[in-house]
Short mmCIF file of C-alpha atoms in Angstrom, two decimals:
data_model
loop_
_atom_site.label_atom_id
_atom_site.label_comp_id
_atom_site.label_asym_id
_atom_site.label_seq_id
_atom_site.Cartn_x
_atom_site.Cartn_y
_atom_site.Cartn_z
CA UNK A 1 21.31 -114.51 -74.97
CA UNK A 2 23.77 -116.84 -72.89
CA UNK A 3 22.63 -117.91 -69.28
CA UNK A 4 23.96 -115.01 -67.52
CA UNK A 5 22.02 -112.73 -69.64
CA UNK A 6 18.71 -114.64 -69.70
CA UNK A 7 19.10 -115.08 -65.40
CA UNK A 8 19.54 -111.14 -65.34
CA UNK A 9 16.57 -110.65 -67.82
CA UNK A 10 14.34 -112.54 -65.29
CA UNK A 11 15.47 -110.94 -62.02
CA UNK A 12 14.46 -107.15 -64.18
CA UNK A 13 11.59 -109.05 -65.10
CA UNK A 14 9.99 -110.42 -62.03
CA UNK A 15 10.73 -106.90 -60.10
CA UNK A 16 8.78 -105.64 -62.93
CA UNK A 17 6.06 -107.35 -63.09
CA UNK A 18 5.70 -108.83 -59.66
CA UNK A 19 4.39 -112.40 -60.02
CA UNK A 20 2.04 -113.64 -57.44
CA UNK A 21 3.04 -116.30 -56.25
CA UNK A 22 0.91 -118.98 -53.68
CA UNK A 23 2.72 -121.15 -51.04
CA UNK A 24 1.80 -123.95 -49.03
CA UNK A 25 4.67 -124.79 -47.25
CA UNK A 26 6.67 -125.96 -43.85
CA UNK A 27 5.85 -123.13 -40.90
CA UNK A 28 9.61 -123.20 -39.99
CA UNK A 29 11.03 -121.43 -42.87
CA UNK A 30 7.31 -119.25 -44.02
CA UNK A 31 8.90 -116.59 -42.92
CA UNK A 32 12.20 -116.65 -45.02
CA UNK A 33 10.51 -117.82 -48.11
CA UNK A 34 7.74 -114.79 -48.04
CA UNK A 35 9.74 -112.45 -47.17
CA UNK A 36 12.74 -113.46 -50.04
CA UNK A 37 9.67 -113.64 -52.67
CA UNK A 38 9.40 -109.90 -51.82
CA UNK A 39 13.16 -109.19 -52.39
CA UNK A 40 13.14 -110.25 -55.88
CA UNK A 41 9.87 -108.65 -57.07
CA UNK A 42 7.33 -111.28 -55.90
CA UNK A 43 4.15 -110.76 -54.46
CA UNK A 44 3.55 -113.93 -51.74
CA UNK A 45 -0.04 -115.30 -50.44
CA UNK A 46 -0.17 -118.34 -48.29
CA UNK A 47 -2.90 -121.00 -47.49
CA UNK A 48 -2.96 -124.12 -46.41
CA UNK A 49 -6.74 -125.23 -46.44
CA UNK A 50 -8.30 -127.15 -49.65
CA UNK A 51 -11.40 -125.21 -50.15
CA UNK A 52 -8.93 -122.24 -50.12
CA UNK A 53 -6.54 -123.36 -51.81
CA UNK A 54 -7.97 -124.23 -54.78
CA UNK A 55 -9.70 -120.88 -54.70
CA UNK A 56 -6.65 -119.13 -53.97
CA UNK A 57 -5.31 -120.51 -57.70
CA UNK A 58 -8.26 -119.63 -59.97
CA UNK A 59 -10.14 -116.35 -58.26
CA UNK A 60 -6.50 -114.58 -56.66
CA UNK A 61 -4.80 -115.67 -60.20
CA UNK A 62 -1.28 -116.49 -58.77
CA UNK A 63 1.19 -116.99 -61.28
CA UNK A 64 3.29 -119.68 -59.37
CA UNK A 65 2.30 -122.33 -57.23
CA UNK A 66 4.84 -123.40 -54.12
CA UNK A 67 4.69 -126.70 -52.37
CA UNK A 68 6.99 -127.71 -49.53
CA UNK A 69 6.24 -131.17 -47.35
CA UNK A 70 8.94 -129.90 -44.55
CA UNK A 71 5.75 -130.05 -42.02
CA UNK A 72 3.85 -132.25 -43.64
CA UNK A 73 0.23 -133.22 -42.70
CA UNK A 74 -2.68 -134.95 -44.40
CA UNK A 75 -4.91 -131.85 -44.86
CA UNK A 76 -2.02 -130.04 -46.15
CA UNK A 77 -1.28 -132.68 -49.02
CA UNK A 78 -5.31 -132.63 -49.70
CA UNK A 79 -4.75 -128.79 -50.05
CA UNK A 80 -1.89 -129.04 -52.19
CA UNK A 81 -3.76 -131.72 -54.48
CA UNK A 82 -6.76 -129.41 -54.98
CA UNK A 83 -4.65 -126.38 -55.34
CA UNK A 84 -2.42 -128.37 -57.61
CA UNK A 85 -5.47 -129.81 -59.57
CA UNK A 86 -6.71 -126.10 -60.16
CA UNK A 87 -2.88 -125.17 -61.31
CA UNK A 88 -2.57 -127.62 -63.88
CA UNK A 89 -6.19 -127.29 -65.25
CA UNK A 90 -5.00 -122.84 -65.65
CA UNK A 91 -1.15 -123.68 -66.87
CA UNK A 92 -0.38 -122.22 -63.25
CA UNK A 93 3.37 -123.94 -62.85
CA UNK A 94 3.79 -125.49 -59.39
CA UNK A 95 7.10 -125.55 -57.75
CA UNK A 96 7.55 -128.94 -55.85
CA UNK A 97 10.19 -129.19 -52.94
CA UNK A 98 9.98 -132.44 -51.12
CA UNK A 99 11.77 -132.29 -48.15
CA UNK A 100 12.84 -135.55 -46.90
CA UNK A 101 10.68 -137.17 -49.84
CA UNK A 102 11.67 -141.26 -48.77
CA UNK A 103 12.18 -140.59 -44.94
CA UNK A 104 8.39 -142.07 -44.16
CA UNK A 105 6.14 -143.83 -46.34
CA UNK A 106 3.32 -140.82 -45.87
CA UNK A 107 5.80 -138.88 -47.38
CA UNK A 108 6.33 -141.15 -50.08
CA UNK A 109 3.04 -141.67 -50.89
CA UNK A 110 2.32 -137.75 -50.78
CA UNK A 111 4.57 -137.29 -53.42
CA UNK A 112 3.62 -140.14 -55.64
CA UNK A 113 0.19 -138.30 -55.55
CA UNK A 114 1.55 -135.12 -56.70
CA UNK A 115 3.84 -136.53 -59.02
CA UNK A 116 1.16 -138.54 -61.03
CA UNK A 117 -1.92 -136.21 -60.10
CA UNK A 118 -0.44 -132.90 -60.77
CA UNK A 119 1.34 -131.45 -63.86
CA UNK A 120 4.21 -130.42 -61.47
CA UNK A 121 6.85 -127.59 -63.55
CA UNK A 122 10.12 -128.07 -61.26
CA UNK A 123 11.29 -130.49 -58.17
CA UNK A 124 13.84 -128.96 -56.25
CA UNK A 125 15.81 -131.01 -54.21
CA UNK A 126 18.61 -133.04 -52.63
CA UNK A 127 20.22 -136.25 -54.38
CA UNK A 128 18.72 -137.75 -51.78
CA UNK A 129 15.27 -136.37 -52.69
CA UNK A 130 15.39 -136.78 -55.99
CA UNK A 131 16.21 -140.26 -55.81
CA UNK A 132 13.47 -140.81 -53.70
CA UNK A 133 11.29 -139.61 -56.41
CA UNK A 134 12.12 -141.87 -58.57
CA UNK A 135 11.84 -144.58 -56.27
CA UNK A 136 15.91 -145.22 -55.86
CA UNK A 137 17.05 -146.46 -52.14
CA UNK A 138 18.91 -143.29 -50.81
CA UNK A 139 21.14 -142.63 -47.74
CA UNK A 140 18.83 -139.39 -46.24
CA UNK A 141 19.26 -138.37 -42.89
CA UNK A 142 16.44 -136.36 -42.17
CA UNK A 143 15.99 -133.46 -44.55
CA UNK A 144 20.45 -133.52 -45.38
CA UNK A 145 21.68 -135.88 -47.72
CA UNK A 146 24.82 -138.20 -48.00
CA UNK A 147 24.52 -139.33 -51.73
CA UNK A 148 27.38 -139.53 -53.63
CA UNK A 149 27.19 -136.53 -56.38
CA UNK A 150 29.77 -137.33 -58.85
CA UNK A 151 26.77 -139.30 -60.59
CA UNK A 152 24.33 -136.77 -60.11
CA UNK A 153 23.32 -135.99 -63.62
CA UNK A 154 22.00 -139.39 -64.16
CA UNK A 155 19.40 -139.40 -61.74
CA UNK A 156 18.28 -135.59 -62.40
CA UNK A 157 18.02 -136.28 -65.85
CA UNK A 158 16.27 -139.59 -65.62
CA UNK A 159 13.43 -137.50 -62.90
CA UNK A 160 13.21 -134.97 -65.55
CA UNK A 161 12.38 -137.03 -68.42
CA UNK A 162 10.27 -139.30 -66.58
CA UNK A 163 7.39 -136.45 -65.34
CA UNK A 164 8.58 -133.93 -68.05
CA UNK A 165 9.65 -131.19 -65.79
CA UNK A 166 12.95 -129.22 -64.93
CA UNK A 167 14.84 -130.38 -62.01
CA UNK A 168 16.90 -128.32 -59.90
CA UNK A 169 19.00 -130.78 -57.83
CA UNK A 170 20.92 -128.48 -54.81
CA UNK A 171 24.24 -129.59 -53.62
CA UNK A 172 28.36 -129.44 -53.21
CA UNK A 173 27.54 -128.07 -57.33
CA UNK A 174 24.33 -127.51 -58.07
CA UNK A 175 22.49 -129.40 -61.47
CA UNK A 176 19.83 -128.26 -63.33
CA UNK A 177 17.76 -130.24 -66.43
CA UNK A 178 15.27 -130.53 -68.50
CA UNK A 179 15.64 -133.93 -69.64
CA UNK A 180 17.67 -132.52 -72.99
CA UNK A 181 19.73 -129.22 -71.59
CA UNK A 182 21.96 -130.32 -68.26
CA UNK A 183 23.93 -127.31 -66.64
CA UNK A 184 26.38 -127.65 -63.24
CA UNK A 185 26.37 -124.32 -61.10
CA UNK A 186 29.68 -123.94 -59.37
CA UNK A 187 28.58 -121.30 -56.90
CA UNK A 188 27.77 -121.70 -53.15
CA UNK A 189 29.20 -121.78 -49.45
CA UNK A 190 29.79 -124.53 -47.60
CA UNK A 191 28.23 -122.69 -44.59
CA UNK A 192 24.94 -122.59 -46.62
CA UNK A 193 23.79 -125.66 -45.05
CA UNK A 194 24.23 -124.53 -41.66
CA UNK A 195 21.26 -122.29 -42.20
CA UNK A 196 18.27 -123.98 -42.11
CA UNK A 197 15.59 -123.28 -44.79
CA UNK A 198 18.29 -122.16 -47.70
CA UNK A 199 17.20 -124.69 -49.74
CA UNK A 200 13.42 -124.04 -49.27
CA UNK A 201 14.36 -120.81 -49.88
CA UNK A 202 15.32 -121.75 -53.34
CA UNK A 203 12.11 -123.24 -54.20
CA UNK A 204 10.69 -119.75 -53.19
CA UNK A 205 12.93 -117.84 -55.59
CA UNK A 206 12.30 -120.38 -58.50
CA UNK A 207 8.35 -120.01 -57.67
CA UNK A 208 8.88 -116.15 -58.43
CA UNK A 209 10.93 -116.36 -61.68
CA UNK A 210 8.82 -119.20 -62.89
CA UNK A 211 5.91 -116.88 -62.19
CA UNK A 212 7.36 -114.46 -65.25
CA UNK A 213 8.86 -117.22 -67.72
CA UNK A 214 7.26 -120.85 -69.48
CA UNK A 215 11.34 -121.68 -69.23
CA UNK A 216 11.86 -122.91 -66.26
CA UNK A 217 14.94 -124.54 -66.80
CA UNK A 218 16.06 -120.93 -66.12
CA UNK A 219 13.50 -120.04 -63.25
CA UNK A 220 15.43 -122.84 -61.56
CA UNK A 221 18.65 -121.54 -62.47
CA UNK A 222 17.98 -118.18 -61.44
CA UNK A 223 16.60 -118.94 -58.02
CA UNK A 224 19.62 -121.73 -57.64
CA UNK A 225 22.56 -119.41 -58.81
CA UNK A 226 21.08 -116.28 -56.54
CA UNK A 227 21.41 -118.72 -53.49
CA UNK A 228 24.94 -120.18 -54.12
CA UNK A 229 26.14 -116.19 -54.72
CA UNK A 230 24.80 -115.04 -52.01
CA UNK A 231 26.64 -117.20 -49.97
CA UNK A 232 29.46 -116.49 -51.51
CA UNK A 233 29.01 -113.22 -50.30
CA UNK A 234 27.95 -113.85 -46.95
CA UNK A 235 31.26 -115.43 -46.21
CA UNK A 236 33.31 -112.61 -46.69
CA UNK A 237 31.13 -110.62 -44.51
CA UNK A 238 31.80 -112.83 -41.99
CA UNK A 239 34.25 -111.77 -39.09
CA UNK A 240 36.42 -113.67 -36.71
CA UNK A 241 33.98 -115.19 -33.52
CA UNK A 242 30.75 -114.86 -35.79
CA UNK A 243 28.74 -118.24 -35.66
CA UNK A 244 26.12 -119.17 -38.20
CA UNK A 245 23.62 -116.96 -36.66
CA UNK A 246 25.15 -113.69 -37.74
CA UNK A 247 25.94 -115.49 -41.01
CA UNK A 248 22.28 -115.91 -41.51
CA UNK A 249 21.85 -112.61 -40.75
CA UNK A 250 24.96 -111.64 -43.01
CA UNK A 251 23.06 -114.37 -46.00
CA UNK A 252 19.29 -112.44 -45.73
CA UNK A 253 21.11 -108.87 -45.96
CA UNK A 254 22.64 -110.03 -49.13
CA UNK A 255 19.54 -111.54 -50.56
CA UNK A 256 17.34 -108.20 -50.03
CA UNK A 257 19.84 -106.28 -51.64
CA UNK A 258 21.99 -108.20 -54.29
CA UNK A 259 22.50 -106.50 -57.58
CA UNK A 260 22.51 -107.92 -61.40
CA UNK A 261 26.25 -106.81 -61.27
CA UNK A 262 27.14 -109.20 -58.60
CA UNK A 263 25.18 -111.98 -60.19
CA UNK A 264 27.19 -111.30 -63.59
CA UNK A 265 30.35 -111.00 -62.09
CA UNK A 266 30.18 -114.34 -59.51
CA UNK A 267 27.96 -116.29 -61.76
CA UNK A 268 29.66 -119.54 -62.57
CA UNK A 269 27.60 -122.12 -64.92
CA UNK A 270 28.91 -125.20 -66.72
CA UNK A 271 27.08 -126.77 -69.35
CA UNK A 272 27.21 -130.46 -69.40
CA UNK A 273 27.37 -132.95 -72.08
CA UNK A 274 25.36 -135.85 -70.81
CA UNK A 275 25.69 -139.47 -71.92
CA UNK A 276 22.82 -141.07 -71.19
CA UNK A 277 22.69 -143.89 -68.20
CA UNK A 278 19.93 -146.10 -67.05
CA UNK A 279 18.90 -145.47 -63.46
#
């Protein structure tokens, strides 16, 4: 099967079988990343205590794990360290999103934890954020990024080799690795980052197809791609006088509804051939 046909094959399959997936995440955007789990077959459960959390893993038996630092606090990363410690002990894959990852050095240090603690299956994340994970100066403000991209395959590639996981770096084109296979996704909206929470949102929609698939270069891809089309579509249901409200609005209609037809059809995917660089 080529991408298109193995990102279609996971969207049948999640509504299918209706992964459970476990989040412990930012309160702004709960809401949007519950409720899009749902859209796309997913059953969601939230904690954010470490007794719970862990219990949550091993007695519940979610198939994905979801971590987002947005709201960071201490008992949250202590939750997410037991819950991720119970994860990697089942083969549970944990989704890692870490907002703002080099903004603080509590942050920092939060993800260091996870990173070397955890067996962690995909970071999602600004340049910005990924750079920060691998310990690279970046040029963050707040949880938006002003990295340069044209050299964006080097650093996603070098994260994704060093903790062997998939990285799903979100941007003006999306890039998604393994460490070996590299891929550019074309689609998206500039108005996308207007919204706030689309990119969490996209760690809740790989969390669901990585609940159904041990490849999660393509849970990434799906849950990128679905994003990027959706906003795509979102713009031309947007009318003259309509602020980014209504395109939110315009953005979480699409999502609840979009069809395998408009994925095929709008689905643009590049494979890359990467020459190695040192980061």
């Amino acid at each position: 099967m080529n991408h298109i046909d193995k990102i279609i094959s996971l969207m049948d399959k999640a509504k299918k079988e209706n992964p459970l997936v476990d989040f412990l995440i930012n309160y702004v955007t709960a809401n949007e990343l519950t409720s899009i789990t749902s859209y796309f077959g997913g059953t969601p459960v939230m904690t954010d205590d470490p007794i719970d959390a862990a219990e949550v893993v091993e007695f519940a038996k979610v198939d994905a794990l979801v971590f987002n630092i947005g709201t960071v606090t201490n008992k949250q990363v202590n939750a997410m360290i037991e819950a991720g410690k119970k994860a990697t002990e089942l083969g549970v894959p944990i989704i890692l999103d870490p907002v703002a990852a080099g903004a603080t050095p509590f942050r920092s240090q939060s993800i260091r934890r996870m990173l070397e603690e955890l067996k962690i299956s995909v970071i999602k994340g600004n340049l910005a954020e990924i750079k920060a994970c691998l310990g690279v100066q970046t040029t963050s403000k707040g949880v938006d990024s002003n990295e340069d991209e044209s050299e964006a395959e080097k650093y996603v590639v070098a994260l994704a080799k060093k903790y062997g996981c998939v990285v799903a770096m979100t941007g003006i084109e999306d890039v998604i690795s393994d460490g070996e296979r590299v891929a550019r996704i074309k689609n998206g909206s500039p108005n996308l980052p207007k919204v706030i929470g689309t990119g969490c949102t996209i760690g809740a929609l790989v969390g669901t197809f990585s609940g159904v698939t041990d490849d999660y270069f393509y849970s990434a891809m799906t849950g990128v791609i679905i994003m990027g089309i959706a906003g795509e579509i979102a713009d031309t249901m947007r009318n003259e006088g309509e602020g980014y409200y209504t395109y939110k609005h315009h953005l979480l209609d699409t999502l609840s509804i979009l069809t395998n037809e408009q994925v095929r059809e709008r689905a643009d995917i590049i494979d890359v051939t990467y020459d190695e660089m040192a980061v």
